[in-house]
Amino acid sequence: MIDTKKPIAVIGAGTMGRGIVQVFAQSGFDVKMHDAVPAAMESAIASIGKMLNRAVEKGKMEKADADAAIGRITPVDTLSDIGRPQMIIEAATENPTIKIEILKSIDPLVEPGGIIATNTSSISVTKLGAVMSAPGRFIGMHFFNPVPLMKLVEVVSGLETSEETIKETCDLAETVGKTPLKVNDHPGFVSNRVLMPMINEAVFTLQDGVADAETIDGVMKMGMNHPMGPLALADLIGTDVCLFILEVLHRDLGEDRYRPCPLLRKMVDAGRLGKKTKRGFYSYE
Ligand code: NAD
């Protein structure tokens, strides 16, 4: 069982990693955070601090609680300095080679019987689990962006993931205030298998000149009651991330309906990756 009094570790301090670190620290866990780029950890600490301060200013949190949460986060430059945590959550770059290398390195670092989870959006949990010494204790824990605000965790079981690991991971998600939904490992899981074809179709609609971006998003927001249009959502996720996931769906499910729209590819080639580069389907200058 996961013990709130024992530390956990998060690998990767980018958009998702820092959010995961924040929710665990806010829930009382001591969290070791590691990123290959020290500047990413500095920026993570600064952005977590900013978010917590905003919560204090709005009266949603006591200053002492915000300070305590920040105090529970320890950035470590060297991976082995994460110690022997009961759980390690991998949230590094969506690249199978990078992830497999990280997983092999953290395999001996987790405490015996501990759980290793990946936050991958699209890589097979079964395939990643196959490199672990205990595939039964390996699982997908797919958080959503922005992590501190989004309730859902898609808990993804690989072929070898044990029932006990699934249960403990769901319990843990609830402990940090999230709602777990259990799914089986399959390309795109549920979330991206349903979402990405919609985003792709919106890009085809734009490419075909049916309407401009604002109109396409407006139709989906007002007509379908979506809080955000699909093109604005693609900018938030990153057009490169969308393209990567569509390529996985296209390759692994082998159907033309998942082929990435040429305009999406063009956007990525041009470096219009969305909010993170200040330009995507919209401008964020
Ligand atoms: P990101 O690019 O913002 O951050 C990735 C971080 O990983 C970077 O800081 C990078 O320096 C670090 N990293 C790379 N190689 C490393 C290594 N060998 N060791 C340690 N750190 C390393 O990416 P992100 O958006 O935070 O995505 C992280 C994971 O979360 C991916 O698997 C992604 O598919 C998944 N995810 C992303 C979203 C989203 O909306 N962005 C949503 C759900 C899941």
Short mmCIF file of C-alpha atoms and ligand atoms in Angstrom, two decimals:
data_model
loop_
_atom_site.label_atom_id
_atom_site.label_comp_id
_atom_site.label_asym_id
_atom_site.label_seq_id
_atom_site.Cartn_x
_atom_site.Cartn_y
_atom_site.Cartn_z
CA MET A 1 0.00 0.00 0.00
CA ILE A 2 1.13 3.54 -0.72
CA ASP A 3 2.02 5.34 2.50
CA THR A 4 1.58 9.14 2.57
CA LYS A 5 4.45 9.36 5.04
CA LYS A 6 6.94 7.87 2.57
CA PRO A 7 8.41 9.82 -0.37
CA ILE A 8 7.60 9.37 -4.02
CA ALA A 9 9.64 10.52 -7.04
CA VAL A 10 8.72 12.18 -10.33
CA ILE A 11 11.05 12.03 -13.34
CA GLY A 12 10.63 14.93 -15.78
CA ALA A 13 9.79 18.45 -14.59
CA GLY A 14 8.14 19.81 -17.73
CA THR A 15 4.49 20.78 -18.20
CA MET A 16 3.15 17.53 -16.72
CA GLY A 17 5.92 16.55 -14.29
CA ARG A 18 5.71 19.84 -12.37
CA GLY A 19 1.93 19.53 -12.11
CA ILE A 20 2.23 15.99 -10.76
CA VAL A 21 4.90 17.11 -8.27
CA GLN A 22 2.58 19.90 -7.10
CA VAL A 23 -0.48 17.71 -6.47
CA PHE A 24 1.53 15.14 -4.50
CA ALA A 25 3.30 17.83 -2.44
CA GLN A 26 -0.03 19.53 -1.74
CA SER A 27 -1.39 16.17 -0.59
CA GLY A 28 1.37 15.80 2.01
CA PHE A 29 3.89 13.62 0.17
CA ASP A 30 7.61 14.35 0.20
CA VAL A 31 8.48 14.44 -3.49
CA LYS A 32 11.86 13.97 -5.13
CA MET A 33 11.90 15.60 -8.56
CA HIS A 34 14.48 14.86 -11.24
CA ASP A 35 14.95 16.27 -14.74
CA ALA A 36 17.88 15.87 -17.10
CA VAL A 37 17.85 19.67 -17.49
CA PRO A 38 18.47 21.46 -14.14
CA ALA A 39 16.87 24.67 -15.52
CA ALA A 40 13.60 22.72 -15.99
CA MET A 41 13.55 21.97 -12.25
CA GLU A 42 14.26 25.62 -11.36
CA SER A 43 11.45 26.71 -13.62
CA ALA A 44 9.18 24.01 -12.12
CA ILE A 45 9.79 25.23 -8.55
CA ALA A 46 9.15 28.82 -9.63
CA SER A 47 5.92 27.98 -11.44
CA ILE A 48 4.62 25.77 -8.60
CA GLY A 49 5.40 28.60 -6.16
CA LYS A 50 3.50 31.05 -8.36
CA MET A 51 0.45 28.78 -8.56
CA LEU A 52 0.39 28.20 -4.81
CA ASN A 53 0.81 31.92 -4.08
CA ARG A 54 -2.09 32.68 -6.39
CA ALA A 55 -4.20 30.16 -4.43
CA VAL A 56 -3.19 31.94 -1.17
CA GLU A 57 -4.08 35.37 -2.63
CA LYS A 58 -7.48 34.07 -3.68
CA GLY A 59 -8.06 32.74 -0.16
CA LYS A 60 -8.18 29.13 -1.36
CA MET A 61 -5.15 28.08 0.66
CA GLU A 62 -3.36 29.09 3.87
CA LYS A 63 0.11 30.58 3.40
CA ALA A 64 1.54 28.02 5.85
CA ASP A 65 0.13 25.16 3.75
CA ALA A 66 1.57 26.61 0.54
CA ASP A 67 5.00 27.01 2.18
CA ALA A 68 4.80 23.47 3.57
CA ALA A 69 3.95 22.07 0.11
CA ILE A 70 6.93 23.83 -1.50
CA GLY A 71 9.12 22.62 1.38
CA ARG A 72 8.19 19.01 0.62
CA ILE A 73 9.69 19.18 -2.91
CA THR A 74 13.34 18.22 -3.35
CA PRO A 75 14.92 18.66 -6.80
CA VAL A 76 17.80 16.26 -7.42
CA ASP A 77 20.40 16.68 -10.17
CA THR A 78 21.51 13.04 -10.10
CA LEU A 79 18.90 10.37 -10.70
CA SER A 80 20.21 7.99 -8.02
CA ASP A 81 19.68 10.76 -5.43
CA ILE A 82 15.93 10.08 -5.55
CA GLY A 83 16.72 7.41 -2.92
CA ARG A 84 14.41 4.37 -2.64
CA PRO A 85 10.90 5.81 -3.11
CA GLN A 86 7.78 3.66 -2.81
CA MET A 87 6.59 4.96 -6.18
CA ILE A 88 8.22 6.61 -9.18
CA ILE A 89 6.16 8.43 -11.82
CA GLU A 90 7.89 8.91 -15.15
CA ALA A 91 6.74 12.09 -16.93
CA ALA A 92 9.61 12.75 -19.34
CA THR A 93 9.55 13.57 -23.04
CA GLU A 94 7.19 11.45 -25.17
CA ASN A 95 9.89 9.44 -26.91
CA PRO A 96 10.08 5.64 -26.52
CA THR A 97 13.90 5.54 -26.57
CA ILE A 98 14.16 8.18 -23.82
CA LYS A 99 11.44 6.53 -21.74
CA ILE A 100 12.93 3.04 -21.99
CA GLU A 101 16.33 4.36 -20.95
CA ILE A 102 14.80 6.15 -17.94
CA LEU A 103 12.72 3.12 -16.95
CA LYS A 104 15.75 0.83 -17.01
CA SER A 105 17.63 3.32 -14.80
CA ILE A 106 14.84 3.73 -12.24
CA ASP A 107 13.95 0.02 -12.12
CA PRO A 108 16.52 -0.73 -9.36
CA LEU A 109 15.77 2.52 -7.51
CA VAL A 110 12.16 1.87 -6.48
CA GLU A 111 11.71 0.22 -3.07
CA PRO A 112 11.14 -3.56 -3.30
CA GLY A 113 7.46 -4.14 -4.14
CA GLY A 114 7.03 -0.47 -5.12
CA ILE A 115 5.18 0.80 -8.18
CA ILE A 116 6.60 2.48 -11.28
CA ALA A 117 4.08 4.46 -13.36
CA THR A 118 4.34 6.24 -16.69
CA ASN A 119 2.40 9.33 -17.73
CA THR A 120 2.75 8.47 -21.43
CA SER A 121 -0.07 9.69 -23.71
CA SER A 122 0.44 7.22 -26.49
CA ILE A 123 3.25 4.72 -26.01
CA SER A 124 2.20 1.15 -25.21
CA VAL A 125 2.23 0.57 -21.43
CA THR A 126 2.71 -3.15 -22.14
CA LYS A 127 5.79 -2.44 -24.26
CA LEU A 128 7.30 -0.10 -21.67
CA GLY A 129 6.47 -2.60 -18.90
CA ALA A 130 8.32 -5.34 -20.75
CA VAL A 131 11.68 -3.72 -19.93
CA MET A 132 10.95 -3.72 -16.18
CA SER A 133 12.06 -6.42 -13.75
CA ALA A 134 8.51 -6.47 -12.27
CA PRO A 135 6.02 -5.74 -15.10
CA GLY A 136 3.18 -6.55 -12.69
CA ARG A 137 4.12 -3.45 -10.70
CA PHE A 138 4.22 -1.19 -13.77
CA ILE A 139 1.21 0.88 -14.84
CA GLY A 140 0.07 3.92 -16.82
CA MET A 141 -1.03 6.90 -14.76
CA HIS A 142 -2.24 9.35 -17.40
CA PHE A 143 -2.78 12.77 -15.85
CA PHE A 144 -4.37 15.65 -17.76
CA ASN A 145 -3.13 19.17 -18.40
CA PRO A 146 -3.16 21.35 -16.27
CA VAL A 147 -2.61 18.64 -13.66
CA PRO A 148 -3.54 20.66 -10.53
CA LEU A 149 -6.93 21.52 -12.07
CA MET A 150 -7.95 18.42 -14.02
CA LYS A 151 -9.71 15.73 -11.99
CA LEU A 152 -9.20 12.73 -14.26
CA VAL A 153 -6.42 10.16 -14.13
CA GLU A 154 -6.72 7.49 -16.82
CA VAL A 155 -5.27 4.42 -15.07
CA VAL A 156 -3.90 2.23 -17.86
CA SER A 157 -3.19 -1.43 -17.23
CA GLY A 158 -0.67 -3.18 -19.44
CA LEU A 159 -0.99 -6.87 -20.23
CA GLU A 160 1.12 -7.82 -17.19
CA THR A 161 -0.09 -5.17 -14.71
CA SER A 162 -1.44 -6.90 -11.58
CA GLU A 163 -4.91 -6.27 -10.12
CA GLU A 164 -3.23 -5.18 -6.89
CA THR A 165 -1.19 -2.53 -8.75
CA ILE A 166 -4.34 -1.23 -10.46
CA LYS A 167 -6.16 -0.98 -7.13
CA GLU A 168 -3.27 0.70 -5.32
CA THR A 169 -2.84 3.20 -8.18
CA CYS A 170 -6.55 4.06 -8.18
CA ASP A 171 -6.45 4.49 -4.38
CA LEU A 172 -3.42 6.72 -4.73
CA ALA A 173 -5.10 8.87 -7.39
CA GLU A 174 -8.00 9.37 -4.98
CA THR A 175 -5.60 10.21 -2.14
CA VAL A 176 -4.25 13.14 -4.20
CA GLY A 177 -7.77 14.33 -5.01
CA LYS A 178 -8.17 12.83 -8.48
CA THR A 179 -10.79 10.59 -10.02
CA PRO A 180 -9.29 7.44 -11.55
CA LEU A 181 -10.93 5.71 -14.52
CA LYS A 182 -9.54 2.29 -15.41
CA VAL A 183 -8.80 1.46 -19.05
CA ASN A 184 -6.83 -1.21 -20.86
CA ASP A 185 -3.65 -0.57 -22.80
CA HIS A 186 -4.49 0.06 -26.45
CA PRO A 187 -3.23 2.80 -28.82
CA GLY A 188 -4.39 6.20 -27.53
CA PHE A 189 -6.17 4.57 -24.54
CA VAL A 190 -9.68 6.12 -24.42
CA SER A 191 -8.81 9.81 -24.17
CA ASN A 192 -6.58 10.28 -27.19
CA ARG A 193 -8.28 7.69 -29.35
CA VAL A 194 -11.46 9.74 -29.15
CA LEU A 195 -9.96 13.23 -28.90
CA MET A 196 -7.23 13.15 -31.56
CA PRO A 197 -9.46 12.19 -34.53
CA MET A 198 -11.68 15.15 -33.58
CA ILE A 199 -8.73 17.56 -33.49
CA ASN A 200 -7.41 16.09 -36.77
CA GLU A 201 -10.83 16.52 -38.42
CA ALA A 202 -10.94 20.15 -37.24
CA VAL A 203 -7.55 20.72 -38.93
CA PHE A 204 -8.86 19.06 -42.16
CA THR A 205 -11.90 21.35 -41.95
CA LEU A 206 -9.60 24.37 -41.70
CA GLN A 207 -7.40 23.05 -44.53
CA ASP A 208 -10.46 22.53 -46.75
CA GLY A 209 -11.45 26.16 -46.21
CA VAL A 210 -14.82 25.29 -44.71
CA ALA A 211 -14.35 28.01 -42.09
CA ASP A 212 -11.60 29.89 -40.23
CA ALA A 213 -10.17 28.67 -36.90
CA GLU A 214 -12.38 30.94 -34.74
CA THR A 215 -15.52 29.74 -36.52
CA ILE A 216 -14.61 26.04 -36.27
CA ASP A 217 -13.90 26.42 -32.56
CA GLY A 218 -17.02 28.56 -32.12
CA VAL A 219 -19.23 25.86 -33.66
CA MET A 220 -17.80 23.21 -31.35
CA LYS A 221 -18.03 25.42 -28.25
CA MET A 222 -21.53 26.76 -28.78
CA GLY A 223 -23.03 23.86 -30.69
CA MET A 224 -21.54 20.95 -28.77
CA ASN A 225 -21.05 22.70 -25.42
CA HIS A 226 -17.30 22.01 -25.41
CA PRO A 227 -15.47 24.36 -23.01
CA MET A 228 -12.75 24.87 -25.61
CA GLY A 229 -12.62 24.44 -29.39
CA PRO A 230 -10.50 21.64 -30.90
CA LEU A 231 -7.96 23.99 -32.53
CA ALA A 232 -7.41 25.97 -29.33
CA LEU A 233 -7.06 22.64 -27.53
CA ALA A 234 -4.45 21.49 -30.09
CA ASP A 235 -2.50 24.68 -29.31
CA LEU A 236 -2.73 23.94 -25.57
CA ILE A 237 -1.59 20.32 -25.97
CA GLY A 238 1.06 21.20 -28.58
CA THR A 239 0.61 20.56 -32.30
CA ASP A 240 3.76 18.38 -32.20
CA VAL A 241 2.27 16.23 -29.43
CA CYS A 242 -0.99 15.88 -31.45
CA LEU A 243 0.96 14.86 -34.56
CA PHE A 244 2.98 12.31 -32.61
CA ILE A 245 -0.13 10.73 -31.09
CA LEU A 246 -1.92 10.61 -34.47
CA GLU A 247 1.12 8.91 -35.99
CA VAL A 248 0.97 6.28 -33.23
CA LEU A 249 -2.79 5.74 -33.80
CA HIS A 250 -2.28 5.54 -37.59
CA ARG A 251 0.61 3.10 -37.34
CA ASP A 252 -0.68 0.89 -34.52
CA LEU A 253 -4.36 0.74 -35.51
CA GLY A 254 -3.51 0.66 -39.23
CA GLU A 255 -6.51 2.64 -40.43
CA ASP A 256 -6.57 5.62 -42.79
CA ARG A 257 -9.02 7.49 -40.62
CA TYR A 258 -6.15 8.28 -38.22
CA ARG A 259 -3.83 9.74 -40.92
CA PRO A 260 -2.50 13.10 -39.71
CA CYS A 261 -3.78 16.09 -41.69
CA PRO A 262 -1.02 17.58 -43.92
CA LEU A 263 -1.76 21.04 -42.48
CA LEU A 264 -1.00 19.73 -38.97
CA ARG A 265 2.34 18.39 -40.22
CA LYS A 266 3.05 21.74 -41.90
CA MET A 267 2.35 23.62 -38.65
CA VAL A 268 4.85 21.40 -36.82
CA ASP A 269 7.44 21.81 -39.61
CA ALA A 270 7.06 25.58 -39.32
CA GLY A 271 7.63 25.46 -35.56
CA ARG A 272 4.06 26.57 -34.84
CA LEU A 273 3.69 24.23 -31.89
CA GLY A 274 0.93 26.16 -30.12
CA LYS A 275 1.03 28.07 -26.83
CA LYS A 276 4.53 26.90 -25.92
CA THR A 277 6.01 28.63 -29.02
CA LYS A 278 3.44 31.47 -28.86
CA ARG A 279 2.08 30.49 -32.28
CA GLY A 280 -0.14 27.69 -33.40
CA PHE A 281 -3.60 27.97 -34.92
CA TYR A 282 -3.78 31.19 -32.88
CA SER A 283 -1.18 33.77 -31.90
CA TYR A 284 -0.25 34.15 -28.21
CA GLU A 285 2.14 37.10 -28.53
P1 NAD B 1 7.66 18.51 -21.62
O1 NAD B 1 8.45 18.57 -22.87
O2 NAD B 1 7.01 19.75 -21.10
O3 NAD B 1 8.61 17.96 -20.42
C1 NAD B 1 9.41 16.81 -20.55
C2 NAD B 1 10.58 16.93 -19.59
O4 NAD B 1 11.30 15.70 -19.62
C3 NAD B 1 11.58 18.04 -19.97
O5 NAD B 1 11.75 18.94 -18.90
C4 NAD B 1 12.85 17.27 -20.28
O6 NAD B 1 14.04 17.97 -19.92
C5 NAD B 1 12.66 16.02 -19.43
N1 NAD B 1 13.52 14.91 -19.85
C6 NAD B 1 13.84 14.51 -21.11
N2 NAD B 1 14.68 13.45 -21.05
C7 NAD B 1 14.89 13.19 -19.73
C8 NAD B 1 15.69 12.24 -19.04
N3 NAD B 1 16.42 11.33 -19.68
N4 NAD B 1 15.66 12.24 -17.69
C9 NAD B 1 14.92 13.16 -17.01
N5 NAD B 1 14.17 14.10 -17.63
C10 NAD B 1 14.16 14.11 -18.97
O7 NAD B 1 6.60 17.35 -21.82
P2 NAD B 1 5.19 17.13 -21.08
O8 NAD B 1 4.13 17.79 -21.86
O9 NAD B 1 5.38 17.43 -19.63
O10 NAD B 1 5.00 15.57 -21.30
C11 NAD B 1 5.57 14.63 -20.42
C12 NAD B 1 4.84 13.32 -20.57
O11 NAD B 1 3.45 13.52 -20.23
C13 NAD B 1 4.83 12.75 -21.99
O12 NAD B 1 4.88 11.36 -21.91
C14 NAD B 1 3.49 13.22 -22.54
O13 NAD B 1 3.01 12.39 -23.57
C15 NAD B 1 2.63 13.10 -21.31
N6 NAD B 1 1.40 13.92 -21.31
C16 NAD B 1 1.42 15.19 -21.80
C17 NAD B 1 0.25 15.95 -21.77
C18 NAD B 1 0.22 17.37 -22.25
O14 NAD B 1 -0.88 17.94 -22.44
N7 NAD B 1 1.35 18.02 -22.45
C19 NAD B 1 -0.94 15.39 -21.23
C20 NAD B 1 -0.90 14.09 -20.72
C21 NAD B 1 0.28 13.35 -20.78
#
